[in-house]
GROMACS .gro file of C-alpha atoms in nm:
model
  244
    1UNK     CA    1   0.915  -3.385   4.294
    2UNK     CA    2   1.104  -3.746   4.417
    3UNK     CA    3   1.461  -3.836   4.551
    4UNK     CA    4   1.663  -4.125   4.523
    5UNK     CA    5   1.887  -4.126   4.757
    6UNK     CA    6   2.204  -4.438   4.660
    7UNK     CA    7   2.280  -4.571   4.991
    8UNK     CA    8   2.377  -4.959   4.939
    9UNK     CA    9   2.755  -4.985   4.966
   10UNK     CA   10   2.986  -5.120   5.199
   11UNK     CA   11   3.155  -4.839   5.265
   12UNK     CA   12   3.490  -5.051   5.361
   13UNK     CA   13   3.755  -4.760   5.403
   14UNK     CA   14   3.543  -4.629   5.666
   15UNK     CA   15   3.568  -4.940   5.895
   16UNK     CA   16   3.556  -4.979   6.153
   17UNK     CA   17   3.321  -4.716   6.205
   18UNK     CA   18   3.036  -4.927   5.936
   19UNK     CA   19   3.163  -5.302   6.098
   20UNK     CA   20   2.815  -5.243   6.211
   21UNK     CA   21   2.584  -4.982   6.068
   22UNK     CA   22   2.555  -4.873   5.705
   23UNK     CA   23   2.804  -4.524   5.591
   24UNK     CA   24   2.498  -4.291   5.597
   25UNK     CA   25   2.362  -4.406   5.959
   26UNK     CA   26   2.707  -4.267   6.055
   27UNK     CA   27   2.638  -3.938   6.269
   28UNK     CA   28   2.758  -3.600   6.267
   29UNK     CA   29   2.718  -3.438   6.538
   30UNK     CA   30   2.302  -3.529   6.669
   31UNK     CA   31   2.172  -3.642   6.300
   32UNK     CA   32   2.294  -3.949   6.057
   33UNK     CA   33   2.393  -3.860   5.723
   34UNK     CA   34   2.066  -3.999   5.619
   35UNK     CA   35   1.848  -3.821   5.812
   36UNK     CA   36   2.043  -3.464   5.710
   37UNK     CA   37   1.970  -3.577   5.323
   38UNK     CA   38   1.595  -3.647   5.419
   39UNK     CA   39   1.552  -3.331   5.628
   40UNK     CA   40   1.719  -3.135   5.336
   41UNK     CA   41   1.505  -3.305   5.099
   42UNK     CA   42   1.209  -3.237   5.306
   43UNK     CA   43   1.332  -2.866   5.400
   44UNK     CA   44   1.276  -2.830   5.035
   45UNK     CA   45   0.955  -2.942   4.952
   46UNK     CA   46   1.060  -3.306   4.857
   47UNK     CA   47   0.814  -3.567   5.037
   48UNK     CA   48   0.879  -3.864   4.816
   49UNK     CA   49   1.209  -4.083   4.837
   50UNK     CA   50   1.348  -4.375   4.665
   51UNK     CA   51   1.629  -4.538   4.877
   52UNK     CA   52   1.859  -4.833   4.727
   53UNK     CA   53   1.982  -4.996   5.011
   54UNK     CA   54   2.216  -5.339   5.022
   55UNK     CA   55   2.456  -5.371   5.304
   56UNK     CA   56   2.238  -5.381   5.633
   57UNK     CA   57   1.923  -5.329   5.439
   58UNK     CA   58   1.765  -5.412   5.733
   59UNK     CA   59   1.869  -5.179   5.992
   60UNK     CA   60   1.842  -4.895   5.765
   61UNK     CA   61   1.476  -4.993   5.672
   62UNK     CA   62   1.375  -5.016   6.089
   63UNK     CA   63   1.578  -4.656   6.100
   64UNK     CA   64   1.400  -4.479   5.838
   65UNK     CA   65   1.050  -4.597   5.901
   66UNK     CA   66   1.106  -4.545   6.328
   67UNK     CA   67   1.283  -4.230   6.277
   68UNK     CA   68   1.025  -4.108   5.986
   69UNK     CA   69   0.710  -4.278   6.053
   70UNK     CA   70   0.502  -4.095   5.772
   71UNK     CA   71   0.755  -4.064   5.506
   72UNK     CA   72   0.639  -4.182   5.231
   73UNK     CA   73   0.964  -4.348   5.148
   74UNK     CA   74   0.975  -4.653   4.860
   75UNK     CA   75   1.286  -4.913   4.964
   76UNK     CA   76   1.461  -5.106   4.647
   77UNK     CA   77   1.711  -5.321   4.750
   78UNK     CA   78   2.034  -5.438   4.583
   79UNK     CA   79   2.113  -5.764   4.639
   80UNK     CA   80   2.428  -5.708   4.458
   81UNK     CA   81   2.526  -5.485   4.610
   82UNK     CA   82   2.859  -5.621   4.702
   83UNK     CA   83   2.999  -5.669   4.360
   84UNK     CA   84   2.789  -5.378   4.208
   85UNK     CA   85   2.854  -4.951   4.214
   86UNK     CA   86   2.620  -4.703   4.191
   87UNK     CA   87   2.514  -4.745   3.892
   88UNK     CA   88   2.322  -5.059   3.910
   89UNK     CA   89   2.141  -4.894   4.228
   90UNK     CA   90   2.052  -4.622   4.043
   91UNK     CA   91   1.933  -4.865   3.733
   92UNK     CA   92   1.708  -5.055   3.990
   93UNK     CA   93   1.514  -4.742   4.037
   94UNK     CA   94   1.370  -4.714   3.669
   95UNK     CA   95   1.034  -4.802   3.759
   96UNK     CA   96   1.013  -4.597   4.049
   97UNK     CA   97   1.132  -4.249   3.813
   98UNK     CA   98   1.131  -4.268   3.462
   99UNK     CA   99   0.792  -4.111   3.438
  100UNK     CA  100   0.828  -3.859   3.674
  101UNK     CA  101   0.850  -3.477   3.552
  102UNK     CA  102   1.219  -3.446   3.737
  103UNK     CA  103   1.357  -3.576   4.009
  104UNK     CA  104   1.646  -3.548   4.296
  105UNK     CA  105   1.916  -3.760   4.306
  106UNK     CA  106   2.236  -3.741   4.584
  107UNK     CA  107   2.480  -3.976   4.695
  108UNK     CA  108   2.419  -4.119   5.088
  109UNK     CA  109   2.725  -4.012   5.234
  110UNK     CA  110   2.765  -3.644   5.158
  111UNK     CA  111   2.735  -3.413   5.475
  112UNK     CA  112   2.575  -3.128   5.280
  113UNK     CA  113   2.342  -2.735   5.342
  114UNK     CA  114   2.012  -2.778   5.282
  115UNK     CA  115   2.066  -2.431   5.034
  116UNK     CA  116   2.240  -2.674   4.815
  117UNK     CA  117   1.886  -2.870   4.706
  118UNK     CA  118   1.729  -2.470   4.665
  119UNK     CA  119   2.011  -2.391   4.401
  120UNK     CA  120   1.935  -2.702   4.204
  121UNK     CA  121   1.558  -2.609   4.198
  122UNK     CA  122   1.574  -2.270   4.134
  123UNK     CA  123   1.806  -2.353   3.866
  124UNK     CA  124   1.674  -2.229   3.502
  125UNK     CA  125   1.828  -2.550   3.373
  126UNK     CA  126   1.670  -2.866   3.344
  127UNK     CA  127   2.004  -3.080   3.411
  128UNK     CA  128   2.182  -2.917   3.658
  129UNK     CA  129   2.459  -3.029   3.906
  130UNK     CA  130   2.570  -2.905   4.231
  131UNK     CA  131   2.973  -2.783   4.192
  132UNK     CA  132   3.215  -2.708   4.419
  133UNK     CA  133   3.545  -2.470   4.293
  134UNK     CA  134   3.810  -2.637   4.510
  135UNK     CA  135   4.133  -2.744   4.493
  136UNK     CA  136   4.105  -3.107   4.300
  137UNK     CA  137   4.293  -3.401   4.363
  138UNK     CA  138   4.305  -3.735   4.180
  139UNK     CA  139   3.999  -3.845   4.382
  140UNK     CA  140   3.734  -3.601   4.280
  141UNK     CA  141   3.449  -3.656   4.034
  142UNK     CA  142   3.605  -3.370   3.815
  143UNK     CA  143   3.402  -3.137   3.611
  144UNK     CA  144   3.508  -3.010   3.233
  145UNK     CA  145   3.243  -2.790   2.994
  146UNK     CA  146   3.262  -2.637   2.688
  147UNK     CA  147   3.223  -2.219   2.604
  148UNK     CA  148   2.836  -2.247   2.671
  149UNK     CA  149   2.890  -2.349   3.036
  150UNK     CA  150   2.805  -2.744   2.968
  151UNK     CA  151   2.955  -2.993   3.134
  152UNK     CA  152   3.174  -3.230   2.847
  153UNK     CA  153   3.377  -3.409   3.106
  154UNK     CA  154   3.311  -3.579   3.444
  155UNK     CA  155   3.534  -3.826   3.628
  156UNK     CA  156   3.781  -3.866   3.804
  157UNK     CA  157   4.014  -3.925   3.604
  158UNK     CA  158   3.964  -3.598   3.360
  159UNK     CA  159   4.223  -3.317   3.374
  160UNK     CA  160   4.275  -3.119   3.695
  161UNK     CA  161   4.386  -2.809   3.504
  162UNK     CA  162   4.116  -2.796   3.281
  163UNK     CA  163   3.874  -2.826   3.561
  164UNK     CA  164   3.635  -2.619   3.682
  165UNK     CA  165   3.551  -2.821   4.053
  166UNK     CA  166   3.372  -3.132   4.190
  167UNK     CA  167   3.039  -3.252   4.124
  168UNK     CA  168   2.982  -3.282   4.500
  169UNK     CA  169   2.681  -3.570   4.391
  170UNK     CA  170   2.361  -3.399   4.387
  171UNK     CA  171   2.210  -3.364   4.099
  172UNK     CA  172   1.808  -3.234   3.925
  173UNK     CA  173   1.721  -3.428   3.632
  174UNK     CA  174   1.449  -3.359   3.393
  175UNK     CA  175   1.196  -3.651   3.215
  176UNK     CA  176   1.353  -3.612   2.891
  177UNK     CA  177   1.715  -3.689   3.077
  178UNK     CA  178   1.551  -3.981   3.271
  179UNK     CA  179   1.463  -4.163   2.948
  180UNK     CA  180   1.774  -4.084   2.800
  181UNK     CA  181   1.973  -4.215   3.103
  182UNK     CA  182   1.771  -4.534   3.207
  183UNK     CA  183   1.791  -4.605   2.790
  184UNK     CA  184   2.162  -4.618   2.821
  185UNK     CA  185   2.178  -4.801   3.165
  186UNK     CA  186   2.023  -5.040   3.000
  187UNK     CA  187   2.253  -5.058   2.773
  188UNK     CA  188   2.572  -5.061   2.979
  189UNK     CA  189   2.411  -5.322   3.251
  190UNK     CA  190   2.209  -5.537   3.048
  191UNK     CA  191   2.428  -5.524   2.746
  192UNK     CA  192   2.788  -5.452   2.869
  193UNK     CA  193   2.771  -5.579   3.189
  194UNK     CA  194   2.929  -5.268   3.308
  195UNK     CA  195   2.758  -5.257   3.700
  196UNK     CA  196   3.065  -5.207   3.868
  197UNK     CA  197   3.127  -4.852   3.801
  198UNK     CA  198   3.038  -4.502   3.857
  199UNK     CA  199   2.699  -4.339   3.695
  200UNK     CA  200   2.898  -4.110   3.594
  201UNK     CA  201   3.015  -4.322   3.289
  202UNK     CA  202   2.686  -4.279   3.134
  203UNK     CA  203   2.627  -3.908   3.273
  204UNK     CA  204   3.024  -3.912   2.975
  205UNK     CA  205   2.821  -4.121   2.747
  206UNK     CA  206   2.479  -3.929   2.693
  207UNK     CA  207   2.705  -3.584   2.630
  208UNK     CA  208   2.823  -3.744   2.302
  209UNK     CA  209   2.467  -3.792   2.246
  210UNK     CA  210   2.383  -3.454   2.275
  211UNK     CA  211   2.217  -3.500   2.685
  212UNK     CA  212   2.427  -3.240   2.897
  213UNK     CA  213   2.430  -3.120   3.273
  214UNK     CA  214   2.494  -2.747   3.369
  215UNK     CA  215   2.697  -2.668   3.660
  216UNK     CA  216   2.518  -2.488   3.951
  217UNK     CA  217   2.852  -2.328   4.203
  218UNK     CA  218   2.715  -2.417   4.539
  219UNK     CA  219   3.064  -2.385   4.678
  220UNK     CA  220   2.988  -2.099   4.946
  221UNK     CA  221   2.807  -2.361   5.069
  222UNK     CA  222   2.911  -2.591   5.324
  223UNK     CA  223   2.995  -3.006   5.173
  224UNK     CA  224   3.180  -3.285   5.207
  225UNK     CA  225   3.193  -3.618   5.149
  226UNK     CA  226   3.257  -3.891   5.358
  227UNK     CA  227   3.475  -4.187   5.241
  228UNK     CA  228   3.766  -4.239   5.531
  229UNK     CA  229   3.795  -4.229   5.891
  230UNK     CA  230   3.995  -3.944   5.844
  231UNK     CA  231   3.685  -3.771   5.649
  232UNK     CA  232   3.455  -3.906   5.920
  233UNK     CA  233   3.667  -3.713   6.239
  234UNK     CA  234   3.707  -3.402   6.018
  235UNK     CA  235   3.353  -3.375   5.946
  236UNK     CA  236   3.305  -3.366   6.311
  237UNK     CA  237   3.568  -3.079   6.345
  238UNK     CA  238   3.443  -2.867   6.001
  239UNK     CA  239   3.063  -2.855   6.046
  240UNK     CA  240   2.924  -2.506   6.052
  241UNK     CA  241   2.741  -2.430   6.359
  242UNK     CA  242   2.424  -2.346   6.134
  243UNK     CA  243   2.465  -2.734   6.018
  244UNK     CA  244   2.463  -2.910   6.393
   0.00000   0.00000   0.00000
C-alpha cells in the first residue's frame, strides 16, 4: 500500500507562521505535521509515500530526506501550486498510484491520531474515509449518507442538518475507484479546466456514476485541521498527552 500526502498549498490564512515554511512543517509539540503524518503511516506499515509539493518545495524535500534518509519517498512538484487546488496535486500523482491495489490519501494539514489509519485499514469497505461526527459549521467538508450508509454528498455546501459529520481528509481508496477517479480527474482538469477546486468535487461526480465511499467513524480519536493561526494555537493547547 502506498500513501499520497498533498502538501503543495501556500496556506495564506496561516501567515505569518507560513512566511518561511510550508504549513506541514509547522511544529505542534515536538514534531511537525508532516513528521506526524509520516510517522503515523509507518506505524501502520505504510512505507511507500508520494508527497506532492509546491510552496517552498526545496525546503520540504530537504527536510524529509534529512529526517527520513531511508524512507521510500517520491516527490512530485506542482509548479502551479499558486493557482491550483488539491485536485490538481492529486491528479499529478496519477502515474505513481494508478496500478496500486489500494492507497491512503491524506491532506498534509491534519493533526490526527495514528489509530485513524488503522481504523480505515481494518474497515471491510474497499473505499472509505475518516469521519468526525462533531457539531458542524460552514467550513467543514460535510458528509451525507443514504439508507445503506453510502456517502451521497460530500462538500462544504451540503446541508448541515442532514450531514452526519465532517470528512477529516483521510481516505482509503481501492484500485477500481482509482481507475474511475483518474478518468474523472482527466475530464475535469484537461477538458474542463477545473483545477482550482477541492478533490471532493470529483468524489461527488463519481457518486452519480455509482462509485461510493463509506464513512468510518473515527470520532473517538483526536483530529484537527489547521487552516488559521487560531487553529495552530488551539492545536497546541488541545493535543492529547499521548500524541505530544
